[in-house]
Coordinates of C-alpha atoms in Angstrom, one line a residue:
X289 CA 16.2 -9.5 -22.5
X290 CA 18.4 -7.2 -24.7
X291 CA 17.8 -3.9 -22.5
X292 CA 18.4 -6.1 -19.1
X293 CA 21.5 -7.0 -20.5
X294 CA 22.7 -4.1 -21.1
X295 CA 21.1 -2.9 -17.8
X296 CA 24.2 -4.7 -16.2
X297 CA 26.9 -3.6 -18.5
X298 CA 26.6 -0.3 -17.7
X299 CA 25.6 -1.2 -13.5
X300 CA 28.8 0.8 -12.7
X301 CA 27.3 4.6 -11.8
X302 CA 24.9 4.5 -14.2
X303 CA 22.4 2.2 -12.0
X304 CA 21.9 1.4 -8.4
X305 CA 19.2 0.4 -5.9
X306 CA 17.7 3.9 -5.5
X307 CA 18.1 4.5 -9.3
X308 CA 15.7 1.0 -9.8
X309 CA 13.6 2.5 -7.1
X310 CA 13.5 6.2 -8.5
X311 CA 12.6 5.3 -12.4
X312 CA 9.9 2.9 -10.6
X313 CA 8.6 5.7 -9.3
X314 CA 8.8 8.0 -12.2
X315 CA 6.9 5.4 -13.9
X316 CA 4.1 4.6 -11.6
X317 CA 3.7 8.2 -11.2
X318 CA 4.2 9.3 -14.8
X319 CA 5.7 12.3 -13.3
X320 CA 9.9 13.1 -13.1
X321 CA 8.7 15.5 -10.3
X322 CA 6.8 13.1 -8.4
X323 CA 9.3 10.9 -8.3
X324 CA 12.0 13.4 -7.4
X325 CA 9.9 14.4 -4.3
X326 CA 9.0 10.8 -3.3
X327 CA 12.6 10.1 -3.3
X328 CA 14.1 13.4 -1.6
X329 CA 15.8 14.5 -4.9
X330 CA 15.5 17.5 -7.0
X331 CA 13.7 17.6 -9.7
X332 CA 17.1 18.6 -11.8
X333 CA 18.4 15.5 -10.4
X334 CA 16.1 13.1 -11.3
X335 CA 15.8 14.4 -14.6
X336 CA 19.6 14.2 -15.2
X337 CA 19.6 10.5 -14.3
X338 CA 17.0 10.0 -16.7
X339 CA 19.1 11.3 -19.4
X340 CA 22.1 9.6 -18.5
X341 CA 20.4 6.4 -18.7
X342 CA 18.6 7.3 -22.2
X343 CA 22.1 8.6 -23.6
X344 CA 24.5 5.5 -22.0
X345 CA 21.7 3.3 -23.7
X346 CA 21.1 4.6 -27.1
X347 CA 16.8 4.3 -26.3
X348 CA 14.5 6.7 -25.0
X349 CA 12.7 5.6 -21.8
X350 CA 9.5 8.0 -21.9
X351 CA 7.3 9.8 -24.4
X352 CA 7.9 13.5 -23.5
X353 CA 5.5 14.4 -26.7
X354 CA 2.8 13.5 -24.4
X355 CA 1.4 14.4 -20.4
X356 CA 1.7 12.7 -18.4
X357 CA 4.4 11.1 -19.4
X358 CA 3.9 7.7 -21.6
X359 CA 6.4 4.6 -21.2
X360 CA 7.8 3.8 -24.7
X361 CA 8.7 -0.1 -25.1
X362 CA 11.6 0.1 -23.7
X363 CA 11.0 1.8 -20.8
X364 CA 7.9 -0.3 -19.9
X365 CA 10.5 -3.1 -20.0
X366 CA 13.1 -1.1 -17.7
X367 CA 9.9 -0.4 -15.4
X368 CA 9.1 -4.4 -15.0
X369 CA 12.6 -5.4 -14.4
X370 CA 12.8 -2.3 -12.1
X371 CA 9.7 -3.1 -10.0
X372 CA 10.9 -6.7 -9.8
X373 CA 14.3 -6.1 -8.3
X374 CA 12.9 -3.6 -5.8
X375 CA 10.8 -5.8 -4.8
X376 CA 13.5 -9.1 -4.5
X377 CA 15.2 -7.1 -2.8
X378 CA 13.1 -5.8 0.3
X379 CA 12.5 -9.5 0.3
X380 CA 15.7 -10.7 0.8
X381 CA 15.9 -7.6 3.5
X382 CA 12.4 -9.0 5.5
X383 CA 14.1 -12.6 5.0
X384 CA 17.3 -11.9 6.3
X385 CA 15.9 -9.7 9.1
X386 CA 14.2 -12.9 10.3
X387 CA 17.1 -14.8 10.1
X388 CA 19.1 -12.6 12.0
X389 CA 16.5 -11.8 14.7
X390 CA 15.9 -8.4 13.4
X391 CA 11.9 -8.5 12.9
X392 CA 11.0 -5.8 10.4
X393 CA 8.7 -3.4 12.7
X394 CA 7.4 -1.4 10.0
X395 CA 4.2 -1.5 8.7
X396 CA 3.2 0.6 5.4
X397 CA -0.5 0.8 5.0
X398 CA -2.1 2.9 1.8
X399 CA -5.6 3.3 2.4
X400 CA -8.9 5.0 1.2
X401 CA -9.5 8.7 2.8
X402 CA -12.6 7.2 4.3
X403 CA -11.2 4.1 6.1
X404 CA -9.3 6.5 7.3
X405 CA -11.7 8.6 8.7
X406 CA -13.4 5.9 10.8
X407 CA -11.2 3.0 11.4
X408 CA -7.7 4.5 11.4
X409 CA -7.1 5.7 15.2
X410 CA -8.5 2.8 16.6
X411 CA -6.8 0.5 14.3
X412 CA -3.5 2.5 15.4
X413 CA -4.0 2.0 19.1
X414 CA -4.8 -1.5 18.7
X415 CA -1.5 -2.2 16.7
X416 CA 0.0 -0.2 19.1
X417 CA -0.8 -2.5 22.2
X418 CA -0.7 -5.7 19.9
X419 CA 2.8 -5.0 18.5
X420 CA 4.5 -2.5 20.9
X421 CA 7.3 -2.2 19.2
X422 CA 6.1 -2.0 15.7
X423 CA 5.4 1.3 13.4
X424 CA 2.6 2.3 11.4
X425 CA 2.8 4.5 9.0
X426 CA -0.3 5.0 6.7
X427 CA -0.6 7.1 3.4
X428 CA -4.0 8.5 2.4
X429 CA -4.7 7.8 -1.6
X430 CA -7.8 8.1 -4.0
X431 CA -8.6 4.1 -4.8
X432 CA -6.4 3.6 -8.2
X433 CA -3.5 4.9 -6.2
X434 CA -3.7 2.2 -3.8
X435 CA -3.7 -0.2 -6.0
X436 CA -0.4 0.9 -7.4
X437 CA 1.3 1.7 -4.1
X438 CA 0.8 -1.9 -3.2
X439 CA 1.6 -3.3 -6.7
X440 CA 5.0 -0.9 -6.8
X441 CA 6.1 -2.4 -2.9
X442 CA 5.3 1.3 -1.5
X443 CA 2.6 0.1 1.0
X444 CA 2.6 -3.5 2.3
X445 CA -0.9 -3.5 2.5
X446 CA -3.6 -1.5 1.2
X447 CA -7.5 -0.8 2.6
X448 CA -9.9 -0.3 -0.7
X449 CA -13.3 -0.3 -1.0
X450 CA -15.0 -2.1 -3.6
X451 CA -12.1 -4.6 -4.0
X452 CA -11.4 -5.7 -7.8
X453 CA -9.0 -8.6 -8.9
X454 CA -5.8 -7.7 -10.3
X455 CA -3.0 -9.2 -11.6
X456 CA 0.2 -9.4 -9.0
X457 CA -2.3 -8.6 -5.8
X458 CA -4.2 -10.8 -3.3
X459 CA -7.5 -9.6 -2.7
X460 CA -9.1 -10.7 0.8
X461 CA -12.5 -9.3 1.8
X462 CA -12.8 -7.1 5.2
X463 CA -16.2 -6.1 5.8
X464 CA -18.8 -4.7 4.6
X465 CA -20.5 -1.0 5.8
X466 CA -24.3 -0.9 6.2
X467 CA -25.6 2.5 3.6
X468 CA -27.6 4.6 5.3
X469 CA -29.3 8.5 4.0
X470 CA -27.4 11.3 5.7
X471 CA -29.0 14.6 6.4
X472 CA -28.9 17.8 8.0
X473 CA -30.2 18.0 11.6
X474 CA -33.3 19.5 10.9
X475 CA -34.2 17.6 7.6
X476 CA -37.8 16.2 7.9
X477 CA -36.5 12.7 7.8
X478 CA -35.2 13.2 11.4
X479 CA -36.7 10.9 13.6
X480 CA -38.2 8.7 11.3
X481 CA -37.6 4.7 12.1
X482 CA -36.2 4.6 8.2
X483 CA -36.6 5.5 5.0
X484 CA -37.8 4.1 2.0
X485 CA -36.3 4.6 -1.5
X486 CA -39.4 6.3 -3.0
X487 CA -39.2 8.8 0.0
X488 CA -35.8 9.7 -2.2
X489 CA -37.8 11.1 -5.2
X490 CA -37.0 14.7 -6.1
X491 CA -34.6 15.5 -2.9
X492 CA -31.3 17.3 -3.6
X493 CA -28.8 15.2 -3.5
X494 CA -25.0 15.3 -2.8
X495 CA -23.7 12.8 -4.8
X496 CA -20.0 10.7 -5.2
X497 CA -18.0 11.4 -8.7
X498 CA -19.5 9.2 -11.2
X499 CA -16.1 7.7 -11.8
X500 CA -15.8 5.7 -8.0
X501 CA -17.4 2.1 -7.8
X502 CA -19.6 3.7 -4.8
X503 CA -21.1 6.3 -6.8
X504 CA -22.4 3.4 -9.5
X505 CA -23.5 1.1 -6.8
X506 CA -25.5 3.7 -5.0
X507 CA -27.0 4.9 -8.7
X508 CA -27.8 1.5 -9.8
X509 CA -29.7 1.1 -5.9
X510 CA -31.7 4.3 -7.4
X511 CA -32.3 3.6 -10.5
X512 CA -33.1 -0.5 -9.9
X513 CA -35.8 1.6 -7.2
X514 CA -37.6 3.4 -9.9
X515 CA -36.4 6.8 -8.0
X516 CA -34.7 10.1 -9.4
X517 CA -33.1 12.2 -7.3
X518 CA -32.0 15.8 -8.1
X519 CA -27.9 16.1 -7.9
X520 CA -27.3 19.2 -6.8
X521 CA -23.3 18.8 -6.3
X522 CA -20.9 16.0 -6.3
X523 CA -17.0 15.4 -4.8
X524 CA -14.5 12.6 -5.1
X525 CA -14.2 12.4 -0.9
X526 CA -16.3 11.6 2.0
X527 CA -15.4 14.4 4.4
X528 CA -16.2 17.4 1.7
X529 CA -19.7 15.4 1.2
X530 CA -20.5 15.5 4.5
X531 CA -19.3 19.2 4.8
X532 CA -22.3 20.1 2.2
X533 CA -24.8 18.2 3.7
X534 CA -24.2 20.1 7.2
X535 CA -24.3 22.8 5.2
X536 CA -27.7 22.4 3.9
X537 CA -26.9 21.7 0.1
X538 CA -28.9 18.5 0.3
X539 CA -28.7 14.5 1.6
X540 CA -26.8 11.8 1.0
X541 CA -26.5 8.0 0.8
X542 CA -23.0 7.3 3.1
X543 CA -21.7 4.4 5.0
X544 CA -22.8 4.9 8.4
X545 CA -19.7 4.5 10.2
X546 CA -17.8 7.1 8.5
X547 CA -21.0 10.0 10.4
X548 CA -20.7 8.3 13.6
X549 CA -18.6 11.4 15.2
X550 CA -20.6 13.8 13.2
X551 CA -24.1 12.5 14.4
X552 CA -22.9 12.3 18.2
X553 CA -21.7 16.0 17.4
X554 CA -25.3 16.9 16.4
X555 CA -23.9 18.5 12.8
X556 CA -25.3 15.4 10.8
X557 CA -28.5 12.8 11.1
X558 CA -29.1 9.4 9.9
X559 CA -31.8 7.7 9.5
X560 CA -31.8 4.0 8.2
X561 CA -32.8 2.3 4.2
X562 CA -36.0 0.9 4.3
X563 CA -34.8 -1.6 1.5
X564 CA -31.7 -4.3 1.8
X565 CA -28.8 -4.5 -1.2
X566 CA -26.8 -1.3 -0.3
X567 CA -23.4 -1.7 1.5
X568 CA -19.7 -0.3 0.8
X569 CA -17.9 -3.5 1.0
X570 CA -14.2 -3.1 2.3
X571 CA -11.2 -5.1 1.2
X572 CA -7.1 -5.7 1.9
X573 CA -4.7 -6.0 -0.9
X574 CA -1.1 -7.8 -0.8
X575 CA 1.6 -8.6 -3.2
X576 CA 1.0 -12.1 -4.2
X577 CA 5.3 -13.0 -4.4
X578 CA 5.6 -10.9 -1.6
X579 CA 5.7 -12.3 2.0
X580 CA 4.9 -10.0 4.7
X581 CA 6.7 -8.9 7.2
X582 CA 6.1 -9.7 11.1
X583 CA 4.7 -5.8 11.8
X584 CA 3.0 -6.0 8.8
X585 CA 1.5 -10.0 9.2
X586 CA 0.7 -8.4 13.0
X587 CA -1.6 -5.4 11.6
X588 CA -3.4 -8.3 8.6
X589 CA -4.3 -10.3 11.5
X590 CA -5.7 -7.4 13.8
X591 CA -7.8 -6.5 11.1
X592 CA -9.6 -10.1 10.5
X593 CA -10.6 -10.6 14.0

């Protein structure tokens, strides 16, 4: 309460909208050069509002001993009541749009590279024709950086897989993406009605970083089979997994709409689980105080049909 008080005596020049919105960013970020570049600043820039803040203040903000950057007490308090105007205030824009008759018709969507792969054309040509005159602009992000670009009001909704409660977000479930083994087009398990999990044993496998939820779900599926498979590489995206099964480095275990294009293209095969308890379940997360606006309400609904 002490540091928001004296947040507003010093308002004048020290502190604005896009100042709130900048050390939000720095913050979520941990990064002054992040932040610059999110907010079409210079680094020098950035970095000399930061001072000026810390010097009219008396406090320091960050922990420059350590990298990334660390939040000291005082900053973490600066970030919360920084977050929470931001986000009041593209309220009270949305709100007062409405009133007025000026529908917001932009809709910021973070998502998962591999939604992206699969769902996102289609998703923007049916916006497109259900909400003419709306905007969609989506930003590709690994999993924890949705999360944050929802929580920080820089997406208005986010596309995750694996969906996990948190604090501040609504979490509503999408769908969920049948598993299937993914191999080159001359693998022996071409043409074969399925595969079962033993068939598994010993193959080189291209594998997800251990630290995604998919990579765990797919090792538990393994492990709860009695199977060992030999891991021969392993990536934190979809698209570069793909690229090393084409290229003969081994199979995989994917979600079988994200090698649709690639199997009609003849570079990948698939060939269905013999065993059930393996999908990627897909979810949608929102700001809990944070009403939507009409573009973005327009693209929620389009996705639950």
């Amino acid at each position: 309460m002490i540091l928001q008080n004296r947040i507003f005596l010093y308002y004048n020049g020290v502190v604005n909208l896009e100042h709130l919105q900048l050390f939000r960013d720095m913050a979520a970020s941990r990064s002054v050069s992040k932040a610059a570049g999110m907010n079409n600043l210079s680094q020098s820039a950035a970095s000399q509002h930061l001072q000026e803040l810390e010097r009219q203040w008396n406090v320091k903000l960050f922990d420059r001993t350590r990298r990334p950057l660390e939040l000291t007490p005082a900053g973490s308090l600066y970030y919360d009541f920084c977050k929470e105007v931001v986000r009041l205030y593209a309220q009270f824009r949305a709100d007062l749009d409405q009133e007025c008759g000026r529908a917001a018709k932009v809709c910021r969507v973070a998502s998962i590279y591999s939604v992206g792969l699969s769902e996102m054309s289609a998703l923007e040509q049916r916006f497109s024709s259900t909400f003419p005159k709306g905007e969609l602009r989506v930003e590709y992000l690994r999993p924890e950086r949705v999360y944050e670009a929802v929580l920080e009001d820089r997406a208005d909704l986010g596309l995750v897989s694996y969906p996990e409660s948190r604090r501040g977000l609504t979490v509503t479930p999408w769908r969920e993406e049948r598993m299937v083994v993914v191999t080159g087009p001359s693998h022996p398990f071409v043409g074969r009605e399925s595969v079962a999990p033993k068939d598994l044993e010993g193959e080189d496998f291209v594998a997800f970083d251990d630290d995604l939820p998919i990579s765990r779900d797919i090792k538990r599926f393994l492990k709860d089979a009695g199977v060992t498979v030999h891991q021969v590489v392993h990536f934190d995206n979809i698209q570069s997994m793909k690229e090393a099964v084409a290229l003969g480095s081994g199979l995989s275990i994917l979600p079988e709409p994200i090698v649709r294009v690639d199997v009609e293209q003849g570079r990948l095969s698939v060939t269905p689980l013999a065993a059930e308890g393996l999908a990627r379940p897909l979810g949608i997360l929102r700001a809990k105080k944070k009403k939507l606006n009409p573009a973005a309400e327009a693209f929620l609904q389009l996705l639950l049909r």
